[in-house]
Short mmCIF file of C-alpha atoms and ligand atoms in Angstrom, two decimals:
data_model
loop_
_atom_site.label_atom_id
_atom_site.label_comp_id
_atom_site.label_asym_id
_atom_site.label_seq_id
_atom_site.Cartn_x
_atom_site.Cartn_y
_atom_site.Cartn_z
CA MET A 1 58.00 85.08 107.96
CA ASN A 2 59.68 81.76 108.59
CA PRO A 3 63.25 81.39 107.36
CA VAL A 4 63.93 78.43 105.09
CA GLY A 5 66.86 76.03 105.38
CA VAL A 6 69.20 75.84 102.40
CA VAL A 7 71.95 73.24 101.98
CA THR A 8 73.98 73.84 98.88
CA GLN A 9 77.39 73.84 97.25
CA VAL A 10 78.77 77.14 96.03
CA ASN A 11 81.95 76.88 93.96
CA GLY A 12 82.52 73.45 95.46
CA ARG A 13 82.11 74.61 99.07
CA GLU A 14 79.36 73.05 101.23
CA ILE A 15 77.11 75.72 102.70
CA ALA A 16 74.12 75.45 105.05
CA ARG A 17 72.11 78.58 105.91
CA SER A 18 68.70 79.73 106.94
CA VAL A 19 67.39 82.43 104.61
CA PRO A 20 64.22 84.49 104.26
CA ALA A 21 62.06 83.12 101.44
CA ARG A 22 62.14 86.45 99.63
CA MET A 23 65.94 86.55 99.39
CA THR A 24 67.15 86.34 95.79
CA LEU A 25 70.15 84.26 94.79
CA VAL A 26 72.24 87.32 94.04
CA GLU A 27 71.49 88.77 97.49
CA PHE A 28 72.53 85.44 99.00
CA LEU A 29 75.79 85.37 97.03
CA ARG A 30 76.77 88.99 97.60
CA ASP A 31 75.40 89.76 101.05
CA GLU A 32 75.54 86.38 102.81
CA LEU A 33 78.64 84.88 101.22
CA GLY A 34 80.53 88.05 100.24
CA LEU A 35 80.87 86.86 96.64
CA THR A 36 80.63 90.30 95.05
CA GLY A 37 81.96 89.23 91.62
CA THR A 38 78.36 88.77 90.49
CA LYS A 39 76.86 92.16 89.59
CA VAL A 40 73.25 93.34 89.37
CA SER A 41 71.72 95.76 86.90
CA CYS A 42 68.36 95.50 85.13
CA GLU A 43 66.56 93.10 87.51
CA LEU A 44 64.44 92.01 84.52
CA GLN A 45 66.59 89.14 83.18
CA VAL A 46 67.45 91.07 80.06
CA CYS A 47 70.99 92.35 80.71
CA GLY A 48 72.74 89.18 81.88
CA VAL A 49 75.25 90.73 84.31
CA CYS A 50 73.97 88.65 87.24
CA THR A 51 74.36 85.30 85.42
CA VAL A 52 75.57 82.36 87.53
CA LEU A 53 75.21 78.61 86.93
CA VAL A 54 72.81 76.43 88.92
CA ASP A 55 73.51 72.76 88.24
CA ARG A 56 75.61 74.01 85.29
CA LYS A 57 72.67 75.87 83.72
CA PRO A 58 72.73 79.67 83.35
CA VAL A 59 70.30 81.69 85.43
CA SER A 60 69.65 85.35 86.18
CA SER A 61 70.45 85.34 89.90
CA CYS A 62 68.48 88.60 90.39
CA ALA A 63 65.22 86.78 89.57
CA PHE A 64 65.85 83.43 91.21
CA LEU A 65 65.09 82.61 94.83
CA ALA A 66 67.94 81.61 97.12
CA VAL A 67 65.72 78.82 98.53
CA ASP A 68 65.71 77.25 95.06
CA ILE A 69 69.42 76.38 95.25
CA ASP A 70 68.69 73.95 98.09
CA GLY A 71 70.25 70.62 97.08
CA ARG A 72 71.85 72.15 93.98
CA GLU A 73 75.28 73.30 92.90
CA VAL A 74 76.05 76.95 92.19
CA THR A 75 79.03 78.25 90.22
CA THR A 76 79.85 81.95 90.24
CA ILE A 77 82.60 83.93 88.53
CA GLU A 78 84.75 83.30 91.65
CA GLY A 79 84.58 79.56 90.96
CA VAL A 80 85.68 79.60 87.33
CA ALA A 81 89.47 79.84 87.79
CA SER A 82 91.20 76.87 89.37
CA ASP A 83 94.53 76.35 91.15
CA GLY A 84 95.26 80.06 90.95
CA LYS A 85 95.08 79.90 87.14
CA LEU A 86 92.55 81.75 85.03
CA HIS A 87 90.06 79.69 83.04
CA PRO A 88 90.86 79.69 79.28
CA ILE A 89 87.72 81.78 78.71
CA GLN A 90 88.93 84.41 81.19
CA GLN A 91 92.41 84.41 79.61
CA ALA A 92 90.90 84.79 76.13
CA PHE A 93 88.84 87.81 77.34
CA ILE A 94 92.08 89.45 78.49
CA ASP A 95 94.03 88.57 75.35
CA HIS A 96 91.28 89.92 73.07
CA PHE A 97 90.63 93.06 75.17
CA ALA A 98 87.07 91.80 75.50
CA LEU A 99 86.37 94.09 78.44
CA GLN A 100 86.44 97.82 78.99
CA CYS A 101 84.74 98.92 82.22
CA GLY A 102 84.35 95.25 83.19
CA PHE A 103 80.88 95.43 84.75
CA CYS A 104 79.26 93.02 82.27
CA THR A 105 82.26 90.68 82.14
CA PRO A 106 81.33 88.20 84.90
CA GLY A 107 77.98 87.63 83.19
CA PHE A 108 79.51 87.19 79.74
CA VAL A 109 82.13 84.76 81.10
CA MET A 110 79.48 82.66 82.88
CA MET A 111 77.34 82.55 79.74
CA ALA A 112 80.40 81.52 77.71
CA VAL A 113 81.14 78.73 80.21
CA ALA A 114 77.55 77.45 79.84
CA LEU A 115 77.65 77.73 76.03
CA LEU A 116 80.95 75.91 75.56
CA GLU A 117 79.85 73.09 77.88
CA GLU A 118 76.75 72.63 75.71
CA VAL A 119 78.34 73.34 72.31
CA PRO A 120 82.15 72.98 72.49
CA GLN A 121 82.79 74.30 68.96
CA PRO A 122 80.08 76.90 68.23
CA THR A 123 79.82 78.87 65.00
CA PRO A 124 80.02 82.68 65.28
CA GLU A 125 76.24 82.76 64.70
CA GLN A 126 75.67 80.35 67.61
CA VAL A 127 77.80 82.51 69.93
CA VAL A 128 75.95 85.67 68.92
CA SER A 129 72.57 84.03 69.38
CA TYR A 130 73.51 82.57 72.79
CA LEU A 131 74.85 85.91 74.06
CA GLU A 132 71.91 87.91 72.68
CA GLY A 133 70.51 88.34 76.20
CA ASN A 134 73.68 89.99 77.56
CA ILE A 135 74.33 93.70 77.28
CA CYS A 136 77.70 95.46 77.12
CA ARG A 137 77.26 99.23 77.41
CA CYS A 138 80.87 99.85 76.29
CA THR A 139 79.80 97.90 73.15
CA GLY A 140 82.79 95.64 72.89
CA TYR A 141 80.73 92.90 71.29
CA ARG A 142 83.16 92.06 68.48
CA SER A 143 86.07 91.36 70.81
CA ILE A 144 83.79 89.35 73.11
CA LEU A 145 82.76 87.20 70.13
CA GLU A 146 86.41 86.70 69.16
CA ALA A 147 87.36 85.81 72.73
CA VAL A 148 84.65 83.15 73.02
CA LEU A 149 85.57 81.57 69.66
CA ASP A 150 89.25 81.58 70.59
CA ALA A 151 88.47 80.11 74.02
CA ALA A 152 86.62 77.26 72.30
CA ASP A 153 89.78 76.48 70.31
CA ARG A 154 91.99 76.75 73.40
CA LEU A 155 89.72 74.38 75.32
CA GLU A 156 89.74 71.90 72.46
CA ARG A 157 93.53 71.95 72.25
CA ALA A 158 93.81 71.53 76.02
CA SER A 159 91.46 68.54 76.20
CA PRO A 160 93.13 65.15 75.78
CA MET B 1 68.69 96.61 94.46
CA SER B 2 64.96 96.37 94.98
CA VAL B 3 63.65 93.81 97.44
CA LEU B 4 60.84 91.32 96.96
CA PRO B 5 57.85 91.60 99.30
CA SER B 6 57.96 88.90 101.97
CA PHE B 7 56.09 85.60 101.69
CA GLU B 8 56.16 82.06 103.04
CA HIS B 9 57.75 79.33 100.95
CA LEU B 10 56.19 75.86 100.56
CA ARG B 11 57.65 72.87 98.81
CA PRO B 12 55.02 70.13 98.51
CA ALA B 13 56.32 66.61 97.85
CA ASP B 14 53.58 65.66 95.42
CA LEU B 15 50.69 67.02 93.40
CA HIS B 16 48.17 66.12 96.09
CA GLU B 17 49.91 68.32 98.69
CA ALA B 18 50.28 71.12 96.14
CA LEU B 19 46.54 71.04 95.38
CA ASP B 20 45.82 71.32 99.10
CA ALA B 21 47.99 74.42 99.38
CA ILE B 22 47.16 76.41 96.22
CA SER B 23 44.78 79.40 96.33
CA PHE B 24 44.55 82.88 94.82
CA ASP B 25 46.86 84.27 97.52
CA ASP B 26 49.09 81.22 97.48
CA PRO B 27 50.07 80.63 93.86
CA VAL B 28 52.33 77.90 92.54
CA TYR B 29 55.48 78.73 90.61
CA ALA B 30 58.10 76.87 88.56
CA GLY B 31 60.86 79.00 86.98
CA GLY B 32 59.58 82.17 88.62
CA THR B 33 60.69 84.09 85.52
CA GLU B 34 57.36 85.96 85.28
CA LEU B 35 56.09 85.71 88.84
CA LEU B 36 59.13 87.19 90.58
CA LEU B 37 59.19 90.15 88.18
CA ALA B 38 55.48 90.79 88.78
CA MET B 39 56.09 90.67 92.55
CA ARG B 40 59.08 92.99 92.36
CA SER B 41 57.11 95.56 90.41
CA GLY B 42 54.37 95.42 93.05
CA LEU B 43 51.69 93.88 90.79
CA LEU B 44 51.36 90.74 92.92
CA ARG B 45 51.75 90.27 96.65
CA PRO B 46 51.15 86.59 97.44
CA SER B 47 51.17 85.40 101.03
CA SER B 48 53.01 82.23 100.08
CA LEU B 49 54.68 80.72 97.02
CA ILE B 50 54.31 77.03 96.31
CA ASP B 51 57.26 75.49 94.51
CA ILE B 52 56.02 72.78 92.14
CA LYS B 53 59.18 72.24 90.11
CA ARG B 54 60.38 69.41 92.37
CA ILE B 55 57.24 67.35 91.91
CA PRO B 56 58.50 64.46 89.75
CA GLU B 57 55.23 63.71 87.90
CA LEU B 58 55.03 67.28 86.56
CA ASP B 59 58.56 67.31 85.19
CA ARG B 60 58.43 64.64 82.52
CA ILE B 61 57.87 64.25 78.80
CA GLY B 62 56.22 61.12 77.47
CA GLN B 63 53.58 59.62 75.23
CA GLU B 64 50.02 58.84 76.24
CA ASP B 65 47.59 57.26 73.80
CA ASP B 66 48.56 59.14 70.66
CA ASP B 67 49.59 62.42 72.27
CA VAL B 68 52.95 63.76 73.33
CA VAL B 69 52.63 64.82 76.96
CA ILE B 70 54.77 67.69 78.22
CA GLY B 71 54.54 67.98 82.00
CA GLY B 72 53.44 71.24 83.63
CA THR B 73 56.95 72.18 84.82
CA VAL B 74 59.04 71.15 81.80
CA SER B 75 61.41 73.95 80.79
CA HIS B 76 61.76 75.38 77.29
CA ALA B 77 65.31 73.95 77.13
CA ALA B 78 64.24 70.45 78.17
CA ALA B 79 61.41 70.35 75.62
CA THR B 80 63.74 71.67 72.91
CA ALA B 81 66.23 68.85 73.52
CA ASP B 82 63.65 66.06 73.71
CA PRO B 83 63.58 63.49 70.87
CA VAL B 84 59.88 62.65 71.41
CA VAL B 85 58.90 66.31 70.98
CA LEU B 86 61.14 66.65 67.95
CA SER B 87 59.63 63.70 66.11
CA ALA B 88 55.99 64.48 66.98
CA ALA B 89 56.06 68.24 66.41
CA PRO B 90 59.31 69.30 64.71
CA VAL B 91 58.23 72.96 64.58
CA LEU B 92 58.02 73.25 68.38
CA PRO B 93 61.75 72.90 69.30
CA LYS B 94 62.55 75.48 66.61
CA VAL B 95 60.20 77.98 68.24
CA LEU B 96 61.25 77.22 71.82
CA ALA B 97 64.94 77.62 70.92
CA HIS B 98 64.23 81.33 70.34
CA VAL B 99 62.15 82.13 73.42
CA GLY B 100 63.75 84.97 75.42
CA ASN B 101 67.36 84.12 76.20
CA PRO B 102 69.18 80.96 77.39
CA ARG B 103 68.52 81.80 81.07
CA VAL B 104 64.78 82.15 80.52
CA ARG B 105 64.81 78.91 78.50
CA ALA B 106 66.78 76.98 81.14
CA PHE B 107 64.32 77.68 83.98
CA GLY B 108 61.16 79.11 82.40
CA THR B 109 58.46 76.55 81.60
CA LEU B 110 55.84 76.10 78.89
CA GLY B 111 53.21 75.72 81.64
CA GLY B 112 54.22 78.98 83.30
CA ASN B 113 54.15 80.77 79.95
CA LEU B 114 50.55 79.61 79.28
CA CYS B 115 49.28 80.27 82.81
CA PHE B 116 50.72 83.80 82.89
CA ALA B 117 49.17 84.51 79.46
CA GLU B 118 51.43 87.43 78.64
CA PRO B 119 50.19 88.36 75.14
CA LYS B 120 53.74 88.65 73.75
CA SER B 121 54.20 84.89 73.71
CA ASP B 122 55.40 82.48 71.05
CA VAL B 123 54.38 79.44 73.04
CA ALA B 124 50.62 79.96 73.01
CA THR B 125 50.58 80.77 69.29
CA ILE B 126 52.48 77.68 68.22
CA LEU B 127 50.58 75.38 70.60
CA ILE B 128 47.24 76.61 69.24
CA SER B 129 48.51 75.95 65.75
CA LEU B 130 49.46 72.42 66.86
CA SER B 131 45.88 71.91 68.23
CA ALA B 132 47.37 71.22 71.65
CA ASP B 133 45.32 70.77 74.83
CA VAL B 134 46.10 71.50 78.47
CA GLU B 135 45.15 69.28 81.38
CA LEU B 136 44.25 70.97 84.66
CA ALA B 137 44.02 69.26 88.04
CA SER B 138 42.17 70.42 91.14
CA LYS B 139 41.02 68.76 94.33
CA ASN B 140 37.79 67.90 92.50
CA GLY B 141 39.42 66.10 89.60
CA ARG B 142 40.86 66.82 86.19
CA ARG B 143 39.68 68.48 83.00
CA ARG B 144 41.14 68.90 79.56
CA LEU B 145 40.62 71.78 77.16
CA PRO B 146 42.21 73.19 73.99
CA VAL B 147 44.94 75.82 74.49
CA GLU B 148 42.79 77.94 72.17
CA ASP B 149 40.05 78.01 74.83
CA PHE B 150 42.48 78.21 77.76
CA ILE B 151 44.03 81.53 76.71
CA ILE B 152 41.25 84.11 77.03
CA GLY B 153 43.05 87.44 76.86
CA PRO B 154 45.93 89.44 78.31
CA TYR B 155 46.98 87.75 81.58
CA THR B 156 43.67 85.91 81.61
CA THR B 157 43.09 82.17 81.26
CA ALA B 158 40.31 79.68 81.88
CA ARG B 159 42.23 78.33 84.90
CA ASN B 160 40.15 78.42 88.07
CA GLU B 161 41.50 79.21 91.52
CA GLY B 162 42.80 75.91 92.91
CA GLU B 163 43.74 74.44 89.54
CA ILE B 164 47.26 73.43 88.51
CA LEU B 165 48.24 72.93 84.88
CA VAL B 166 49.62 69.38 84.96
CA SER B 167 50.35 68.78 81.29
CA ILE B 168 50.28 70.00 77.71
CA LEU B 169 49.10 67.38 75.20
CA ILE B 170 50.09 67.59 71.56
CA PRO B 171 48.73 65.34 68.79
CA PRO B 172 51.71 64.35 66.60
CA THR B 173 51.66 65.79 63.10
CA ALA B 174 53.66 65.68 59.90
CA ASP B 175 51.75 68.63 58.39
CA PRO B 176 53.97 71.30 56.84
CA MET B 177 54.23 74.07 59.47
CA VAL B 178 56.10 77.35 59.68
CA TYR B 179 56.53 79.84 62.53
CA GLU B 180 57.98 83.29 61.93
CA LYS B 181 58.34 86.13 64.37
CA PHE B 182 59.54 89.69 64.37
CA GLN B 183 61.03 91.23 67.46
CA THR B 184 63.23 94.17 68.33
CA MET B 185 63.25 93.64 72.08
CA GLU B 186 63.06 90.64 74.39
CA ARG B 187 59.62 89.53 73.33
CA PRO B 188 57.93 89.20 69.93
CA THR B 189 56.13 92.15 68.35
CA VAL B 190 54.28 89.65 66.19
CA GLY B 191 54.45 85.86 65.74
CA VAL B 192 52.73 83.95 62.93
CA ALA B 193 52.16 80.20 62.72
CA ALA B 194 50.89 78.62 59.49
CA ARG B 195 49.90 74.99 59.04
CA LEU B 196 48.86 73.16 55.89
CA LEU B 197 46.46 70.41 56.93
CA GLU B 198 46.10 67.04 55.24
CA ASP B 199 42.85 67.99 53.50
CA GLY B 200 44.54 70.98 51.86
CA SER B 201 43.05 73.56 54.20
CA LEU B 202 45.21 76.11 55.91
CA ARG B 203 45.27 77.48 59.44
CA VAL B 204 47.07 80.70 60.28
CA VAL B 205 47.47 81.84 63.90
CA VAL B 206 48.59 85.40 64.60
CA GLY B 207 49.99 86.08 68.07
CA ALA B 208 51.58 88.82 70.19
CA VAL B 209 50.01 91.84 68.39
CA GLY B 210 46.67 91.54 70.18
CA GLY B 211 45.38 90.30 73.52
CA ALA B 212 45.43 86.62 72.60
CA PRO B 213 46.50 84.55 69.58
CA GLU B 214 43.88 84.68 66.82
CA PRO B 215 43.30 81.77 64.38
CA PHE B 216 42.21 82.27 60.77
CA ASP B 217 41.04 79.26 58.72
CA PHE B 218 41.05 78.92 54.93
CA SER B 219 39.85 76.10 52.70
CA SER B 220 43.05 76.26 50.63
CA VAL B 221 46.32 78.15 50.28
CA HIS B 222 44.86 80.14 47.38
CA GLU B 223 42.22 81.67 49.66
CA VAL B 224 44.73 83.37 51.97
CA ASN B 225 45.17 87.09 51.79
CA SER B 226 47.83 88.54 54.12
CA GLY B 227 46.49 92.04 53.81
CA HIS B 228 43.03 90.88 54.78
CA ILE B 229 44.29 89.11 57.92
CA ALA B 230 46.51 92.06 58.87
CA ASP B 231 43.50 94.41 58.54
CA ARG B 232 41.18 92.22 60.59
CA VAL B 233 43.36 90.86 63.41
CA GLU B 234 42.98 92.49 66.82
CA VAL B 235 45.93 94.83 67.45
CA ILE B 236 46.80 96.56 70.72
CA PRO B 237 49.13 99.53 70.31
CA ASP B 238 51.83 99.77 72.98
CA LEU B 239 55.51 100.64 73.41
CA THR B 240 56.46 98.15 70.70
CA GLY B 241 54.43 100.02 68.10
CA SER B 242 51.34 101.91 67.00
CA GLU B 243 48.37 100.10 65.50
CA ARG B 244 49.35 101.12 61.98
CA TYR B 245 52.93 99.93 62.46
CA LYS B 246 51.86 96.61 63.93
CA ARG B 247 49.41 95.94 61.10
CA HIS B 248 52.18 96.65 58.62
CA VAL B 249 54.66 94.33 60.38
CA THR B 250 51.98 91.65 60.67
CA ARG B 251 51.38 91.76 56.92
CA VAL B 252 55.12 91.49 56.20
CA VAL B 253 55.64 88.56 58.58
CA LEU B 254 52.53 86.84 57.20
CA GLY B 255 53.98 87.15 53.71
CA ARG B 256 57.29 85.60 54.81
CA THR B 257 55.52 82.78 56.63
CA LEU B 258 53.32 81.87 53.68
CA ALA B 259 56.25 82.03 51.24
CA GLN B 260 58.17 79.59 53.43
CA LEU B 261 55.16 77.32 53.71
CA GLU B 262 54.85 77.19 49.94
CA GLY B 263 58.47 76.08 49.81
CA LEU B 264 57.67 73.19 52.18
CA ALA B 265 54.43 72.04 50.59
C1 FAD C 1 63.47 88.41 79.50
C2 FAD C 1 62.33 87.52 79.07
C3 FAD C 1 62.13 87.27 77.72
C4 FAD C 1 61.08 86.44 77.29
N1 FAD C 1 60.91 86.23 75.96
C5 FAD C 1 59.91 85.43 75.52
C6 FAD C 1 59.71 85.15 74.13
O1 FAD C 1 60.47 85.62 73.26
N2 FAD C 1 58.67 84.34 73.78
C7 FAD C 1 57.85 83.78 74.70
O2 FAD C 1 56.95 83.03 74.33
N3 FAD C 1 58.02 84.02 76.02
C8 FAD C 1 59.01 84.82 76.44
N4 FAD C 1 59.18 85.06 77.79
C9 FAD C 1 58.24 84.45 78.73
C10 FAD C 1 58.76 83.12 79.25
O3 FAD C 1 58.45 82.11 78.32
C11 FAD C 1 58.07 82.88 80.58
O4 FAD C 1 58.61 83.82 81.48
C12 FAD C 1 58.29 81.51 81.19
O5 FAD C 1 58.03 80.46 80.32
C13 FAD C 1 57.35 81.37 82.40
O6 FAD C 1 57.58 80.12 83.03
P1 FAD C 1 57.93 80.04 84.60
O7 FAD C 1 57.99 78.62 84.95
O8 FAD C 1 59.13 80.85 84.91
O9 FAD C 1 56.65 80.75 85.21
P2 FAD C 1 56.45 81.33 86.69
O10 FAD C 1 56.99 82.71 86.74
O11 FAD C 1 56.96 80.34 87.67
O12 FAD C 1 54.86 81.37 86.74
C14 FAD C 1 54.13 82.26 85.89
C15 FAD C 1 52.67 82.31 86.31
O13 FAD C 1 52.02 81.08 86.02
C16 FAD C 1 51.56 80.44 87.20
N5 FAD C 1 51.91 79.03 87.02
C17 FAD C 1 53.14 78.55 86.66
N6 FAD C 1 53.09 77.21 86.48
C18 FAD C 1 51.81 76.83 86.74
C19 FAD C 1 51.12 75.59 86.71
N7 FAD C 1 51.73 74.44 86.34
N8 FAD C 1 49.79 75.55 87.04
C20 FAD C 1 49.15 76.70 87.38
N9 FAD C 1 49.75 77.92 87.41
C21 FAD C 1 51.07 77.99 87.10
C22 FAD C 1 52.23 81.14 88.34
O14 FAD C 1 51.42 81.16 89.49
C23 FAD C 1 52.45 82.54 87.79
O15 FAD C 1 51.32 83.32 87.92
C24 FAD C 1 60.21 85.87 78.24
C25 FAD C 1 60.42 86.12 79.60
C26 FAD C 1 61.46 86.93 80.04
C27 FAD C 1 61.64 87.17 81.50
#
């Protein structure tokens, strides 16, 4: 099968590769680029652990073709912090103990990034409804909700 | 991690090129939210995939004659946020905002939902209630048919090999309309759309419990009997419930839908 050329930006870095058409985005990120922060679990788009952003929109990278990021921008959990400083969402997850084993955390953080870009000051109901498609097996949902709401406040205070 | 079977990837520049490439073994795809799962589970093994989501004419929302036209590759999220859709069919964004999860809504399309014809759909039910049509294009031309006739049964549509769904056409309406669903997992167990037409008649469409959405027409609100619909509608028992359970849930959701409609009318 013919490989397909992909020119993309991942976390702000220009990348050009040739990939097999059947390669998924998560395989590309983990195996080609070594970005292992993105995890994989259900492979059915129902658990949310593999969430990354493509052109700032959330996607399940386990069910998205790598060839489809050609000409687009990808943001993974590795690209959320900047200048060696955690993103306010990441810091809020730590402060609220919003993670236990940590496996679902990259997905929850990426979903929170997408939500707060779309709705900067969500209600608790909006957060719950947006994160409905993400599963935490340690069931720390309450602290995750608190972390996202607090992060929204922190981001608002930080913006000029 | 399981691996997808191998295939060639094509990215036609326009609809014409896409229509030259499409066949049973070479299907088109947009979000891939259904197709890639079906391939991973071994149900489909296409020799190539044709990406149509970069074809500009398929990815637009507009108005044509009196209808709102939603292009074949418009995502749930894009349709939800569109002012034209909101003013012509206010019930539709409300339904689309609760399809799957935000990832499915960002990349999954209304066209893909209809063409896959998974019975547990909200999209087909609400579009039938809106009296929407689909337009299909092939190398031999175009044809238009009601969504009601397009969806034939589970994973079965009236689409012929070589046809691409190019748009969904919705006649604008100010009729009072309500959509209610019940779900415990990712997809609806039952979805009910009710619409009070201008002449006082009522149309109820029940989806997700059977193989395809089923419409029930009544000459007035007083004629409707939830129990009667719940007894008659086709129900397929599966992992989301037995026949008895699904009939019960259908009756309950019908009751909620009609109560809400009365509040609107
Ligand atoms: C986790 C999950 C939850 C979901 N929950 C819901 C829900 O609550 N309610 C609901 O209604 N739906 C739900 N869905 C279904 C969802 O709406 C569809 O997966 C999505 O809309 C399909 O669009 P797509 O562009 O990704 O289709 P694709 O996967 O790209 O294509 C699907 C099929 O249609 C064909 N096709 C696609 N576009 C065209 C076209 N223009 N012309 C001809 N053929 C075409 C493809 O060949 C393929 O066979 C859910 C899906 C998932 C994965």
